[in-house]
Amino acid sequence: MKQKITIKTIAKELGVSTSTVSKALKDSHEISAETKERIQAYANYYNYKPNHLALQLRNQKTKVIGVILPKIVHHFFSTVIMGIEEGANLKGYNIMVCFSNESYKKEVETLKVLSNGSVDGIIVSIASETLENKDFKHFKELVSEEIPLVLFDRVVEDILCDKVVVDDVGAGYKATKHLLENGREKIALITTPNHVNVGALRRQGYEKALIESYIKTNKNIIVEIDEEKDIKLQIEKVFDYGIDGIFAVNEIYAANAMKLAKEKGNKVPEDISVIGFTDGLISEYSSPSITTIAQHGFIMGKQAVELLIERIDKEAEVYKPKKIVISSDLKLRESTKPSS
Amino acid sequence: MKQKITIKTIAKELGVSTSTVSKALKDSHEISAETKERIQAYANYYNYKPNHLALQLRNQKTKVIGVILPKIVHHFFSTVIMGIEEGANLKGYNIMVCFSNESYKKEVETLKVLSNGSVDGIIVSIASETLENKDFKHFKELVSEEIPLVLFDRVVEDILCDKVVVDDVGAGYKATKHLLENGREKIALITTPNHVNVGALRRQGYEKALIESYIKTNKNIIVEIDEEKDIKLQIEKVFDYGIDGIFAVNEIYAANAMKLAKEKGNKVPEDISVIGFTDGLISEYSSPSITTIAQHGFIMGKQAVELLIERIDKEAEVYKPKKIVISSDLKLRESTKPSS
DNA sequence: TGTCAACACGAAACCGTTTTCGTGAGTTTC
DNA sequence: GAAACTCACGAAAACGGTTTCGTGTTGACA
C-alpha cells in the first residue's frame, strides 16, 4: 500500500506540532484562522484520511459489530443480515460477518477472535451442533466479560443477554390452525431434531393446535429430519398414513414434502394442503406457491442491532436482559385451501 | 465493558516490565524459565487476550478483508460470501461485509469507509447503478492509493485490478446450444438491461449460438427486464410469438418465465424448454426443476480472496492485474428435454 | 585481577491520534 | 508599570502492544 499521509507528516511539512494539526482539522477555536486554513488546505490537497486504527485504539471503540451466523445460503439468515447491516449503518457501525457453519468448534473459535477487541458487540444465532451439545460456556464467558451480546432466533434462555426471537410456538400454532380450519385433520409435521429449539417450539404450537381440536398427535406422521441423510427418504414414510396436510418448519422441508406429495399422485392443495415456514424464494416460486409463516428476518436483524447498540452505549448500567418477540404472519398462497 | 487486563497490568502486578511480559508470552529465549512460568500462569489465570487494535496499529495490518456486494438475499452472492469467508479464514483473515444495495451512492460511501485503514484489501462486485452510470472514479482512486482490490462477477475492464469472472459469453453460448440441440429454434431470451455487463455477455453467447445455427435473432422474443416494474408483465409478451425455448440469465427470471409458460397452457419441458442461470434453490425445488448454468460462486469467492491476499502479501511488487475466468457447468434437470 | 561473553531483564521508541495542561507573547486593566 | 488575561500553539501522556538496544550481574578464562 502507498505511504499514507498522517498528521505527523502534515505537521512536519508545515512546521507545526501534531496537536496543532489535529485541532486545526477539527476546526478548534484554539487555532488561528490562517493556520487552520493552511493545514486544512494541505490536508485536503493530499487527501488526508485519519487512520481508523489509531482512533479505535484511542477511543477504545471500533464501531464494528460482529455477527456470527450458522449459515448464509439461506433466505432467512441473509434477510436478517440485511436488517443488521441497515440498522448498524444508521448508527455509524459496520458489521463483521462470520459463519459457524453449524459447527460448535468454529463457533467457539470465531467468538474468541471477535472478543479480542475487534468489535464493540456481537450478534449470534447459535449453531445447531452447539444446541445439541448444550455447551454454552463460551457465551457465558462472553457475558461475564461484559461484552455486549445479542442472540436471535436460535437462543438459549440461561445465557443472560438480550434476545430477539419470533413467537415460534404461536407461529406453529397459527400454521396448524390454518390447516385445521381448512378441514385438514391428519396433518404431518416435518421438523428438525428437538435440540434445535425453534423446531421444538414450533412443534409445541402444532401440538397445542391439535389438542384444541381434540386430535391426538400421531408420532408416525411426525418426522425429525436428520440433515446428514437424504431428506426425501425421511419424509416419504408419512404418506403411508393417509395424510391430508403437511406443516414443515422451513421452506426446504416444505418444498421437498410437496414435491414428494405430487410424485405420489396427490394434488396440492386439493388432496393435501402444505404450509411452510420462512417466506423465501422457494415458497414464492414453486408451483403451486407455498403458503408460509413469514418470519420477518429483516425486522429481526434490525431489532437485534438496535438492542445491541443500546447496550454498547450504556455499557456502565446494570440491566435486566431484554427479550423481543417478533410476531410472525401467515402468508397465504396456493398450496393451501379448504378440502372439498 | 469490563476492565480488560493488559500487558501493563500484568507487568505491574508481577513487578516486571512490559517488555518482559511481552517476551515471556511469546516464549522468548531471553526470559528465564521461571519468569516465563510465572507470567504465563498469571496471564492464563486472568484470561489475558492481546488487544487486536494495538497489534493492528503496530503492524499496520488489520487482517480484515472488506467485501462489498450489491445484495445478499440472492443465492449466487451468498455462495460467494461463503467462499470468501472460508478462503479468508484459512489465511487468518476475517471479513467485513457491506452492501451497496445496487446503489451508486452507497457504494461510494462504503468504499470510503473501508479504505480508511479498517481493512487490508477489498473485494467488490459492482452495483448495477454504478454500471449504468459508468462512473468508476471511486474505484480508480482506490487503485491509485494502492489499496489491494479484487473485482468479481460484475467487473469493469478499465479498472486496473485483479478480477474473477465466469465465462459469461461461453455460458450463454452453452445454454443456448443446449436448447438448440434439443431441437428448439424459437428461443426467448430473458435478460437484464445491457449495462449490467454479465447480462450483456450472456446475450452475446446466446446470439453467437443462434448465428452458428443460422437462426436470426428476433428482438420480439428478447426481453430486458426492468426490475422496478412487474417482472411477469414484461415477460408475458414473448409468448405471443410461438416460442419453444426460454433462456433466462438468472433463476428468478427463469422461474417467472416457467410459471407464466405453464399458466399459458404450455407444458414444460414438452412444449417449451426452460434453462436458467445461477444454480440456486429455486431451480432445484421448482417443478419441474430447472436446468441451469451453475456459476460456482463458492469457487469464485475463494479465488477472489486468494488473489487478494496474494496481493496484500506482496504489496511492494509491481504487477500486471490478473484475471481469473471460472468455467461454468450445465446442470441438467427436468425443465429441458428434446422436443418430440 | 582484568576481560569478555552469556544471561535476564528494562528503558524507550514506535504505530497515529486526541487531549490536557502548560507557556510565551501580546494586550488590557487599574 | 505590574498584574491579569487572552491568544495561538506546543509538549507530553495516553491507548496496548512489540522490538531494539542497552545494562547490570554472573561466571569463565587467561
XYZ file of C-alpha atoms (C1' of nucleotides) in Angstrom:
740
model
C 0.000 0.000 0.000
C 1.100 3.506 -0.753
C 2.581 5.564 2.021
C -0.330 7.322 3.632
C -0.060 10.829 4.885
C -0.576 11.213 8.586
C -0.916 14.045 10.984
C 2.773 13.748 11.644
C 3.787 14.274 8.060
C 1.500 17.267 7.802
C 2.963 18.677 10.988
C 6.497 18.226 9.752
C 5.815 19.695 6.335
C 4.085 22.743 7.726
C 6.426 23.235 10.649
C 3.791 22.955 13.347
C 3.083 20.362 16.012
C 0.790 17.391 15.650
C -1.557 18.802 18.245
C -1.988 21.911 16.167
C -2.765 19.848 13.113
C -5.239 17.709 14.981
C -7.013 20.738 16.356
C -6.968 22.582 13.059
C -8.599 19.677 11.323
C -11.315 19.702 13.919
C -11.819 23.411 13.451
C -10.852 24.128 17.019
C -11.173 27.696 18.224
C -7.730 27.439 19.710
C -6.138 27.703 16.304
C -5.886 30.919 14.323
C -7.880 31.194 11.180
C -4.911 31.383 8.894
C -3.145 28.386 10.392
C -6.326 26.398 10.123
C -6.641 27.459 6.547
C -3.119 26.336 5.694
C -3.463 22.993 7.406
C -6.871 22.196 6.016
C -5.811 23.126 2.533
C -2.780 20.897 2.782
C -4.746 18.003 4.228
C -7.372 18.352 1.609
C -4.900 18.550 -1.219
C -3.125 15.397 -0.163
C -6.390 13.650 0.620
C -5.666 13.094 4.263
C -7.816 10.479 5.963
C -7.471 9.880 9.678
C -6.230 6.422 10.479
C -9.111 4.449 11.806
C -6.987 2.055 13.792
C -5.376 4.808 15.768
C -8.775 6.257 16.557
C -10.096 2.912 17.601
C -7.198 2.350 19.928
C -7.589 5.749 21.437
C -11.336 5.640 21.824
C -11.497 2.008 22.755
C -14.326 1.744 20.284
C -14.221 0.041 16.943
C -17.655 0.959 15.651
C -17.820 -2.558 14.353
C -20.379 -5.191 15.247
C -19.558 -8.856 14.955
C -22.177 -11.210 13.556
C -21.966 -14.979 13.732
C -24.451 -16.978 11.707
C -24.834 -20.719 11.339
C -25.053 -20.347 7.578
C -25.710 -17.766 4.931
C -27.013 -19.565 1.887
C -30.416 -19.435 3.442
C -33.154 -16.959 2.852
C -33.933 -16.221 6.456
C -30.375 -15.585 7.553
C -29.480 -13.466 4.592
C -32.555 -11.375 5.249
C -31.501 -10.939 8.853
C -28.070 -9.790 7.724
C -29.671 -7.117 5.598
C -31.539 -5.878 8.632
C -28.469 -5.903 10.804
C -26.429 -4.074 8.234
C -29.022 -1.410 7.709
C -29.519 -0.865 11.421
C -25.796 -0.754 12.016
C -25.115 1.701 9.203
C -27.752 4.036 10.510
C -25.763 4.361 13.712
C -22.383 4.556 12.040
C -21.384 0.970 12.625
C -20.017 -1.609 10.240
C -20.528 -5.301 10.534
C -18.034 -8.098 10.532
C -19.716 -11.284 9.421
C -18.552 -14.767 10.327
C -20.081 -18.185 9.986
C -20.106 -21.089 12.365
C -21.300 -23.463 9.651
C -23.369 -25.101 12.382
C -20.146 -26.273 13.999
C -19.507 -25.938 17.726
C -15.775 -25.713 17.297
C -15.885 -22.979 14.717
C -18.361 -21.032 16.798
C -16.041 -21.104 19.798
C -13.046 -20.040 17.739
C -14.901 -17.271 15.980
C -16.242 -15.954 19.226
C -12.723 -15.883 20.627
C -11.397 -13.975 17.658
C -14.169 -11.426 17.787
C -13.919 -10.883 21.518
C -10.300 -9.762 21.460
C -11.332 -6.203 20.910
C -12.042 -6.149 17.199
C -15.710 -5.453 17.758
C -17.839 -3.488 20.187
C -20.501 -6.149 20.446
C -21.665 -9.398 18.953
C -24.874 -10.770 17.468
C -25.232 -14.524 17.231
C -27.634 -17.201 16.148
C -26.387 -20.391 17.745
C -25.012 -23.291 15.733
C -27.070 -26.453 15.782
C -24.180 -28.550 16.995
C -23.844 -26.262 19.985
C -27.542 -26.571 20.704
C -27.180 -30.306 20.555
C -24.155 -30.357 22.879
C -25.832 -27.923 25.229
C -22.425 -26.442 25.881
C -22.725 -22.699 26.199
C -19.756 -21.750 28.308
C -18.195 -19.717 25.513
C -21.230 -17.489 25.567
C -21.333 -17.281 29.322
C -17.709 -16.294 29.360
C -18.514 -13.525 26.937
C -21.293 -12.336 29.182
C -19.029 -12.380 32.222
C -16.509 -10.282 30.318
C -19.377 -7.890 29.798
C -19.037 -7.826 26.054
C -22.433 -6.798 24.694
C -24.163 -9.810 23.184
C -27.483 -10.287 21.451
C -28.828 -13.686 20.474
C -31.508 -14.072 17.859
C -33.735 -16.797 16.527
C -31.841 -19.703 17.992
C -31.448 -18.582 21.554
C -30.834 -20.238 24.883
C -32.623 -18.985 27.931
C -29.900 -19.333 30.501
C -27.430 -17.153 28.677
C -28.014 -13.804 30.306
C -28.181 -11.412 27.404
C -30.612 -9.640 25.143
C -32.572 -11.792 22.740
C -34.731 -11.412 19.670
C -36.955 -14.280 18.665
C -40.040 -14.993 16.694
C -43.030 -16.297 18.513
C -42.313 -19.832 17.387
C -44.965 -21.510 19.467
C -47.548 -19.047 18.250
C -46.372 -19.426 14.682
C -46.559 -23.208 14.811
C -49.985 -22.878 16.294
C -51.058 -20.414 13.647
C -49.849 -22.652 10.832
C -51.510 -25.762 12.187
C -54.697 -23.906 12.976
C -54.829 -22.712 9.401
C -54.710 -26.279 8.144
C -57.327 -27.345 10.659
C -59.612 -24.562 9.602
C -59.254 -25.812 6.070
C -60.745 -29.047 7.268
C -57.495 -30.993 7.411
C -57.197 -33.481 10.193
C -54.276 -35.737 9.512
C -51.506 -33.236 9.499
C -47.934 -34.389 9.135
C -45.193 -32.386 10.826
C -41.791 -32.165 9.195
C -39.472 -30.675 11.748
C -35.906 -30.549 12.979
C -34.427 -32.688 15.741
C -35.626 -31.447 19.082
C -32.382 -29.822 20.135
C -32.908 -27.106 17.551
C -35.175 -25.187 19.804
C -37.025 -23.289 17.121
C -38.141 -26.650 15.778
C -39.181 -27.806 19.205
C -41.167 -24.647 19.832
C -42.975 -24.799 16.535
C -43.837 -28.359 17.363
C -45.342 -27.216 20.631
C -47.579 -24.872 18.692
C -48.526 -27.696 16.380
C -49.438 -29.943 19.266
C -51.352 -27.225 21.031
C -53.496 -26.601 17.980
C -54.207 -30.292 17.575
C -55.162 -30.707 21.211
C -57.566 -27.814 20.966
C -59.279 -29.658 18.144
C -59.319 -32.876 20.134
C -56.975 -34.573 17.707
C -54.409 -36.949 19.098
C -50.894 -36.410 17.818
C -49.667 -39.312 15.796
C -45.960 -39.969 16.043
C -45.955 -41.791 12.739
C -46.615 -38.623 10.837
C -44.061 -36.535 12.659
C -40.578 -36.583 11.147
C -37.468 -35.112 12.700
C -35.141 -34.550 9.784
C -31.521 -35.515 10.120
C -29.851 -33.211 7.611
C -26.926 -35.543 7.222
C -29.157 -38.033 5.496
C -31.379 -37.820 2.445
C -34.293 -35.552 3.246
C -36.808 -37.024 0.863
C -36.280 -40.573 2.088
C -37.050 -39.479 5.599
C -40.197 -37.632 4.650
C -41.532 -40.375 2.442
C -42.951 -42.603 5.133
C -45.601 -40.126 6.283
C -47.504 -40.715 3.079
C -48.267 -44.231 4.230
C -50.674 -42.821 6.775
C -53.220 -41.117 4.571
C -52.375 -37.557 5.494
C -54.244 -34.539 4.168
C -51.995 -31.744 5.405
C -48.322 -31.037 5.886
C -46.708 -28.486 8.152
C -42.981 -28.102 7.562
C -40.824 -25.928 9.807
C -38.805 -24.465 6.972
C -39.194 -23.985 3.272
C -36.732 -26.629 2.176
C -38.663 -29.282 4.005
C -41.912 -27.872 2.671
C -40.700 -27.910 -0.912
C -39.397 -31.433 -0.570
C -42.588 -32.647 1.009
C -44.726 -31.021 -1.630
C -42.663 -32.478 -4.404
C -42.989 -35.917 -2.869
C -46.708 -35.472 -2.428
C -47.071 -34.702 -6.091
C -44.862 -37.589 -7.098
C -47.089 -39.887 -5.070
C -50.042 -38.792 -7.137
C -51.569 -36.295 -4.736
C -52.822 -32.951 -5.861
C -51.714 -29.922 -3.916
C -53.698 -28.235 -2.475
C -56.766 -30.307 -3.346
C -55.709 -33.573 -1.723
C -53.020 -32.323 0.579
C -52.501 -28.806 1.861
C -48.924 -27.752 2.515
C -47.719 -24.970 4.748
C -44.108 -23.948 5.263
C -42.003 -21.601 7.317
C -39.558 -18.893 6.235
C -41.037 -16.867 3.475
C -38.319 -17.268 0.909
C -37.977 -17.524 -2.786
C -38.635 -21.223 -2.925
C -42.063 -20.796 -1.429
C -42.770 -17.971 -3.781
C -41.647 -19.634 -6.972
C -42.518 -23.275 -6.563
C -45.729 -24.465 -8.094
C -48.068 -24.295 -6.515
C -46.543 -21.500 -4.494
C -46.397 -22.377 -0.835
C -48.370 -20.789 1.985
C -45.881 -19.927 4.716
C -45.286 -18.297 8.003
C -43.260 -15.166 7.282
C -40.566 -14.608 9.875
C -39.689 -11.005 9.133
C -35.967 -11.592 9.194
C -35.197 -8.033 8.223
C -37.046 -6.675 11.227
C -35.387 -9.197 13.487
C -31.953 -8.155 12.323
C -32.725 -4.517 12.769
C -34.153 -5.007 16.230
C -31.189 -7.111 17.242
C -28.697 -4.499 16.212
C -30.657 -1.717 17.854
C -30.720 -3.647 21.077
C -27.010 -4.258 20.825
C -26.090 -0.655 20.151
C -28.278 0.479 23.007
C -26.314 -1.864 25.224
C -22.999 -0.643 23.876
C -23.962 2.946 24.515
C -24.985 2.402 28.099
C -22.287 -0.015 28.958
C -21.985 1.108 32.543
C -25.553 0.497 33.564
C -26.723 -2.670 35.172
C -29.640 -4.067 33.333
C -32.064 -6.861 33.029
C -31.668 -8.691 29.740
C -34.450 -7.816 27.340
C -36.263 -10.192 25.085
C -38.043 -9.009 22.000
C -40.595 -11.270 20.418
C -41.383 -10.626 16.773
C -44.767 -11.779 15.652
C -44.999 -13.815 12.513
C -47.597 -13.662 9.786
C -49.400 -16.175 7.732
C -48.727 -15.615 4.065
C -51.472 -17.250 2.068
C -50.538 -18.784 -1.253
C -51.658 -21.599 -3.470
C -50.608 -24.639 -1.514
C -53.424 -24.490 0.995
C -57.165 -24.367 0.519
C -60.185 -25.879 2.208
C -60.669 -29.561 1.477
C -63.657 -30.270 -0.667
C -17.310 -3.488 29.032
C -15.351 -4.874 31.904
C -11.852 -3.645 32.522
C -9.634 -5.895 30.452
C -6.271 -6.989 31.693
C -3.392 -5.753 29.612
C 0.292 -6.340 29.494
C 0.690 -3.305 31.663
C -1.438 -4.625 34.458
C 0.370 -7.925 34.376
C 3.700 -6.142 34.489
C 2.652 -4.046 37.433
C 1.215 -6.946 39.390
C 4.247 -9.109 38.875
C 6.791 -6.354 39.302
C 8.405 -6.715 35.906
C 8.482 -4.526 32.811
C 6.045 -4.692 29.952
C 8.781 -5.838 27.626
C 9.450 -8.819 29.833
C 5.788 -9.722 29.851
C 5.541 -9.389 26.106
C 8.559 -11.578 25.570
C 7.500 -14.115 28.159
C 4.134 -14.537 26.491
C 5.911 -15.174 23.226
C 8.141 -17.747 24.878
C 11.227 -15.730 24.062
C 14.575 -17.287 24.922
C 15.586 -14.026 26.524
C 13.422 -14.720 29.520
C 14.262 -17.258 32.217
C 12.128 -20.310 32.538
C 10.745 -19.418 35.934
C 9.797 -15.872 34.997
C 8.072 -17.149 31.911
C 6.251 -19.658 34.018
C 5.018 -17.013 36.447
C 3.889 -14.651 33.747
C 2.187 -17.257 31.624
C 0.396 -18.705 34.599
C -0.852 -15.274 35.590
C -1.933 -14.396 32.075
C -3.681 -17.663 31.702
C -5.451 -17.409 35.002
C -6.820 -13.972 34.240
C -7.620 -14.938 30.693
C -5.381 -12.390 29.054
C -6.058 -11.703 25.396
C -3.822 -9.377 23.422
C -5.667 -6.339 22.185
C -6.135 -6.673 18.500
C -6.325 -2.970 17.880
C -2.923 -2.332 19.382
C -1.417 -5.039 17.223
C -3.094 -3.707 14.149
C -1.778 -0.248 14.784
C 1.718 -1.516 15.322
C 1.768 -3.912 12.390
C -0.191 -1.669 10.087
C -2.230 -4.728 9.228
C -5.800 -5.429 10.196
C -6.127 -8.964 8.943
C -9.556 -7.959 7.777
C -10.868 -8.035 4.244
C -13.679 -5.777 3.170
C -16.397 -7.157 0.926
C -18.973 -5.049 -0.869
C -21.868 -6.822 -2.515
C -24.816 -5.421 -4.417
C -27.160 -7.631 -2.406
C -27.182 -10.677 -0.235
C -30.616 -12.211 -0.416
C -29.510 -13.943 -3.540
C -28.192 -17.431 -3.936
C -25.164 -16.576 -6.010
C -23.872 -13.800 -3.796
C -24.408 -15.674 -0.587
C -22.495 -18.580 -2.052
C -19.661 -16.274 -2.988
C -19.560 -14.939 0.561
C -19.157 -18.455 1.870
C -16.188 -18.928 -0.422
C -14.640 -15.642 0.576
C -15.076 -16.353 4.234
C -13.586 -19.789 4.007
C -10.609 -18.606 1.979
C -10.047 -15.689 4.317
C -10.231 -17.804 7.455
C -7.703 -20.217 6.086
C -5.207 -17.386 5.952
C -6.159 -15.885 9.277
C -8.295 -13.109 7.916
C -11.789 -12.001 8.861
C -14.248 -10.389 6.553
C -16.190 -7.219 6.921
C -19.293 -7.379 4.779
C -21.124 -4.383 3.401
C -23.851 -3.942 0.844
C -24.278 -1.359 -1.842
C -27.901 -2.361 -2.395
C -27.203 -1.694 -6.074
C -26.854 1.998 -5.240
C -24.016 4.120 -6.578
C -24.062 6.457 -3.641
C -23.913 3.760 -1.047
C -21.109 2.062 -2.917
C -19.032 5.214 -2.898
C -19.636 5.813 0.780
C -18.914 2.255 1.768
C -15.724 2.237 -0.222
C -14.631 5.395 1.527
C -15.297 3.951 4.949
C -13.436 0.761 4.198
C -10.452 2.499 2.676
C -9.603 4.491 5.784
C -7.440 1.707 7.071
C -10.005 -0.631 8.571
C -9.200 -3.335 6.058
C -6.142 -4.639 4.264
C -7.912 -5.094 0.959
C -11.333 -5.038 -0.650
C -13.409 -7.391 -2.783
C -16.282 -5.896 -4.753
C -18.995 -6.811 -7.170
C -20.153 -3.556 -8.684
C -23.617 -2.108 -8.096
C -25.899 -2.002 -11.091
C -26.481 1.711 -10.735
C -22.750 2.285 -10.948
C -22.555 0.134 -14.057
C -25.341 2.182 -15.549
C -23.699 5.497 -14.683
C -20.341 4.259 -15.894
C -18.749 6.280 -13.137
C -15.837 4.373 -11.678
C -13.642 7.058 -10.248
C -14.111 5.799 -6.702
C -12.522 2.542 -7.769
C -9.762 4.213 -9.686
C -8.939 6.331 -6.692
C -8.657 3.193 -4.633
C -6.292 1.721 -7.163
C -4.160 4.852 -7.188
C -3.939 4.674 -3.408
C -2.641 1.180 -3.982
C -5.209 -0.455 -1.769
C -5.475 -4.067 -2.913
C -8.722 -4.548 -4.805
C -10.335 -7.541 -6.460
C -13.488 -7.293 -8.541
C -15.645 -10.308 -9.213
C -18.575 -11.198 -11.423
C -19.598 -7.681 -12.285
C -16.307 -6.200 -13.331
C -15.170 -3.300 -15.445
C -12.183 -3.700 -17.683
C -10.589 -0.317 -17.296
C -10.240 -0.521 -13.543
C -6.708 -1.821 -13.194
C -7.020 -4.556 -10.619
C -7.381 -8.283 -10.265
C -10.633 -9.798 -11.419
C -12.531 -13.033 -11.133
C -15.341 -13.692 -13.565
C -17.299 -16.523 -15.026
C -17.041 -17.112 -18.706
C -20.353 -15.431 -19.331
C -20.199 -15.465 -23.101
C -19.305 -19.145 -23.054
C -22.013 -19.874 -20.548
C -24.660 -18.078 -22.577
C -23.467 -19.982 -25.603
C -23.556 -23.272 -23.745
C -27.087 -22.687 -22.511
C -28.422 -21.679 -25.895
C -26.585 -24.507 -27.616
C -28.216 -26.941 -25.243
C -31.662 -25.732 -26.248
C -30.743 -25.846 -29.908
C -29.510 -29.388 -29.561
C -32.853 -30.246 -28.051
C -34.378 -29.145 -31.299
C -35.640 -25.782 -30.067
C -35.492 -22.973 -32.570
C -37.534 -20.112 -31.259
C -35.661 -19.344 -28.108
C -36.689 -16.390 -25.995
C -34.028 -14.567 -24.022
C -34.944 -13.033 -20.687
C -32.043 -10.823 -19.693
C -31.037 -7.709 -17.797
C -30.642 -4.255 -19.251
C -27.426 -4.073 -21.245
C -25.489 -2.015 -18.731
C -25.330 -5.000 -16.427
C -22.410 -6.480 -18.267
C -22.935 -10.067 -17.222
C -26.321 -9.866 -18.902
C -24.800 -8.350 -21.999
C -22.121 -11.024 -22.186
C -24.553 -13.879 -21.770
C -26.565 -12.328 -24.538
C -23.514 -12.373 -26.779
C -23.201 -16.092 -26.161
C -26.858 -16.511 -26.988
C -26.502 -14.632 -30.227
C -23.345 -16.476 -31.164
C -25.049 -19.840 -30.741
C -28.017 -18.740 -32.822
C -25.826 -17.432 -35.610
C -23.955 -20.702 -35.738
C -27.255 -22.422 -36.333
C -28.214 -19.885 -38.988
C -31.078 -18.583 -36.895
C -31.795 -14.892 -36.996
C -32.217 -13.270 -33.627
C -35.697 -11.941 -33.132
C -35.937 -8.824 -30.991
C -39.523 -9.566 -30.147
C -38.560 -12.538 -28.067
C -35.742 -10.810 -26.220
C -36.759 -9.028 -23.033
C -34.556 -6.747 -20.961
C -36.135 -6.788 -17.552
C -36.535 -3.557 -15.654
C -36.611 -4.710 -12.055
C -38.502 -1.654 -10.949
C -41.531 -2.904 -12.801
C -43.513 -6.104 -12.640
C -41.375 -8.919 -13.991
C -44.134 -11.168 -15.188
C -45.850 -8.471 -17.199
C -42.653 -7.816 -19.076
C -42.017 -11.460 -19.858
C -45.550 -12.155 -20.934
C -45.314 -10.751 -24.444
C -42.778 -13.298 -25.676
C -45.454 -15.969 -25.591
C -47.230 -14.242 -28.444
C -44.501 -15.395 -30.786
C -44.821 -19.153 -30.523
C -41.594 -19.839 -28.697
C -40.359 -23.307 -27.845
C -37.439 -22.444 -25.589
C -36.535 -19.907 -22.928
C -33.090 -18.885 -21.764
C -33.155 -16.696 -18.654
C -29.997 -15.097 -17.291
C -30.865 -15.770 -13.680
C -33.096 -18.098 -11.773
C -35.708 -15.590 -10.768
C -36.402 -14.747 -14.382
C -36.353 -18.444 -15.240
C -38.844 -19.306 -12.524
C -41.130 -16.475 -13.517
C -40.975 -17.404 -17.168
C -41.660 -21.041 -16.447
C -44.587 -20.198 -14.259
C -46.022 -17.998 -16.980
C -45.462 -20.687 -19.592
C -47.451 -23.130 -17.538
C -50.201 -20.614 -16.866
C -50.499 -20.107 -20.607
C -51.179 -23.785 -21.013
C -47.753 -24.908 -22.141
C -46.136 -27.998 -20.773
C -42.580 -27.720 -19.556
C -40.404 -29.269 -20.877
C -42.569 -30.880 -23.558
C -43.795 -27.725 -25.276
C -41.233 -25.276 -24.016
C -37.789 -25.994 -22.611
C -36.510 -23.621 -19.965
C -32.929 -23.024 -18.930
C -31.764 -20.666 -16.220
C -28.619 -19.307 -14.690
C -27.378 -19.402 -11.079
C -27.859 -22.837 -9.680
C -29.858 -21.939 -6.631
C -32.624 -23.373 -4.557
C -35.389 -22.087 -6.751
C -34.104 -24.034 -9.723
C -33.730 -27.091 -7.587
C -37.124 -27.031 -5.931
C -39.459 -25.680 -8.533
C -41.419 -28.161 -10.544
C -40.248 -29.140 -12.924
C -36.815 -28.443 -11.559
C -34.905 -26.090 -13.812
C -31.856 -26.894 -15.893
C -29.301 -24.185 -15.184
C -25.812 -22.956 -15.714
C -24.026 -23.385 -12.398
C -21.775 -20.452 -11.616
C -19.665 -21.966 -8.867
C -19.966 -18.981 -6.599
C -18.093 -20.668 -3.811
C -15.060 -21.184 -6.001
C -15.252 -17.629 -7.259
C -15.256 -16.276 -3.755
C -12.351 -18.410 -2.752
C -10.329 -17.481 -5.799
C -11.067 -13.823 -5.292
C -9.865 -13.851 -1.729
C -6.760 -15.820 -2.594
C -5.903 -13.327 -5.280
C -6.442 -10.501 -2.839
C -4.308 -11.962 -0.098
C -1.556 -12.690 -2.550
C -1.653 -9.030 -3.482
C -1.642 -7.937 0.129
C 1.348 -10.103 0.880
C 3.440 -8.807 -1.972
C 2.368 -5.253 -1.721
C 5.681 -3.852 -2.821
C 5.884 -5.569 -6.151
C 4.717 -4.037 -9.352
C 2.366 -6.331 -11.118
C 0.084 -6.834 -14.008
C -3.509 -7.256 -12.918
C -4.610 -10.848 -13.192
C -7.927 -12.078 -14.445
C -9.254 -15.459 -13.491
C -12.050 -16.943 -15.558
C -14.122 -19.603 -13.868
C -15.794 -22.017 -16.207
C -19.448 -22.722 -15.713
C -21.279 -26.001 -15.998
C -24.574 -27.066 -17.398
C -26.674 -28.676 -14.698
C -29.296 -30.821 -16.369
C -32.677 -31.047 -14.718
C -36.264 -31.559 -15.687
C -37.093 -28.339 -17.481
C -35.293 -29.208 -20.702
C -35.606 -32.172 -22.968
C -35.584 -32.767 -26.698
C -38.754 -31.682 -28.438
C -40.805 -34.550 -29.690
C 42.677 -9.344 38.673
C 41.084 -7.738 34.493
C 38.425 -9.072 30.198
C 34.742 -10.963 27.895
C 30.615 -13.486 26.919
C 26.254 -15.033 28.344
C 22.153 -14.256 30.664
C 17.905 -11.914 32.159
C 15.727 -8.134 32.114
C 14.408 -2.974 31.490
C 14.090 1.678 29.017
C 12.462 3.779 25.353
C 10.846 4.379 20.816
C 7.163 3.467 17.794
C 2.386 2.871 15.369
C -1.412 7.631 14.629
C -4.402 10.210 17.017
C -6.548 13.085 20.852
C -6.447 15.893 24.772
C -4.851 18.104 28.886
C -2.007 21.240 30.512
C 1.339 24.274 30.079
C 3.824 28.602 28.180
C 5.450 32.703 25.930
C 3.973 36.769 23.667
C 0.986 40.337 23.298
C -2.900 43.097 25.153
C -5.854 45.086 28.791
C -6.713 46.963 33.030
C -6.167 49.825 37.041
C 4.208 49.640 35.207
C 2.776 45.466 37.273
C -0.929 42.132 37.292
C -4.207 39.676 34.789
C -5.918 37.880 30.806
C -6.267 36.254 26.009
C -4.384 34.045 22.149
C -2.047 30.548 19.497
C 0.415 26.986 19.816
C 3.496 23.004 21.698
C 4.921 19.154 24.937
C 3.673 15.109 26.659
C 0.802 11.436 28.083
C -2.304 8.023 26.767
C -4.428 3.853 24.128
C -1.760 -1.575 24.219
C 1.317 -3.797 22.284
C 6.393 -5.070 20.015
C 11.129 -4.551 19.388
C 15.714 -2.684 19.505
C 19.219 -1.629 22.165
C 21.185 -1.103 26.253
C 22.895 -2.611 31.093
C 23.924 -4.858 35.420
C 25.190 -9.266 37.194
C 27.483 -13.728 36.761
C 30.856 -16.898 35.697
C 34.749 -18.480 32.962
C 39.205 -17.809 31.481
C 43.905 -16.126 30.796
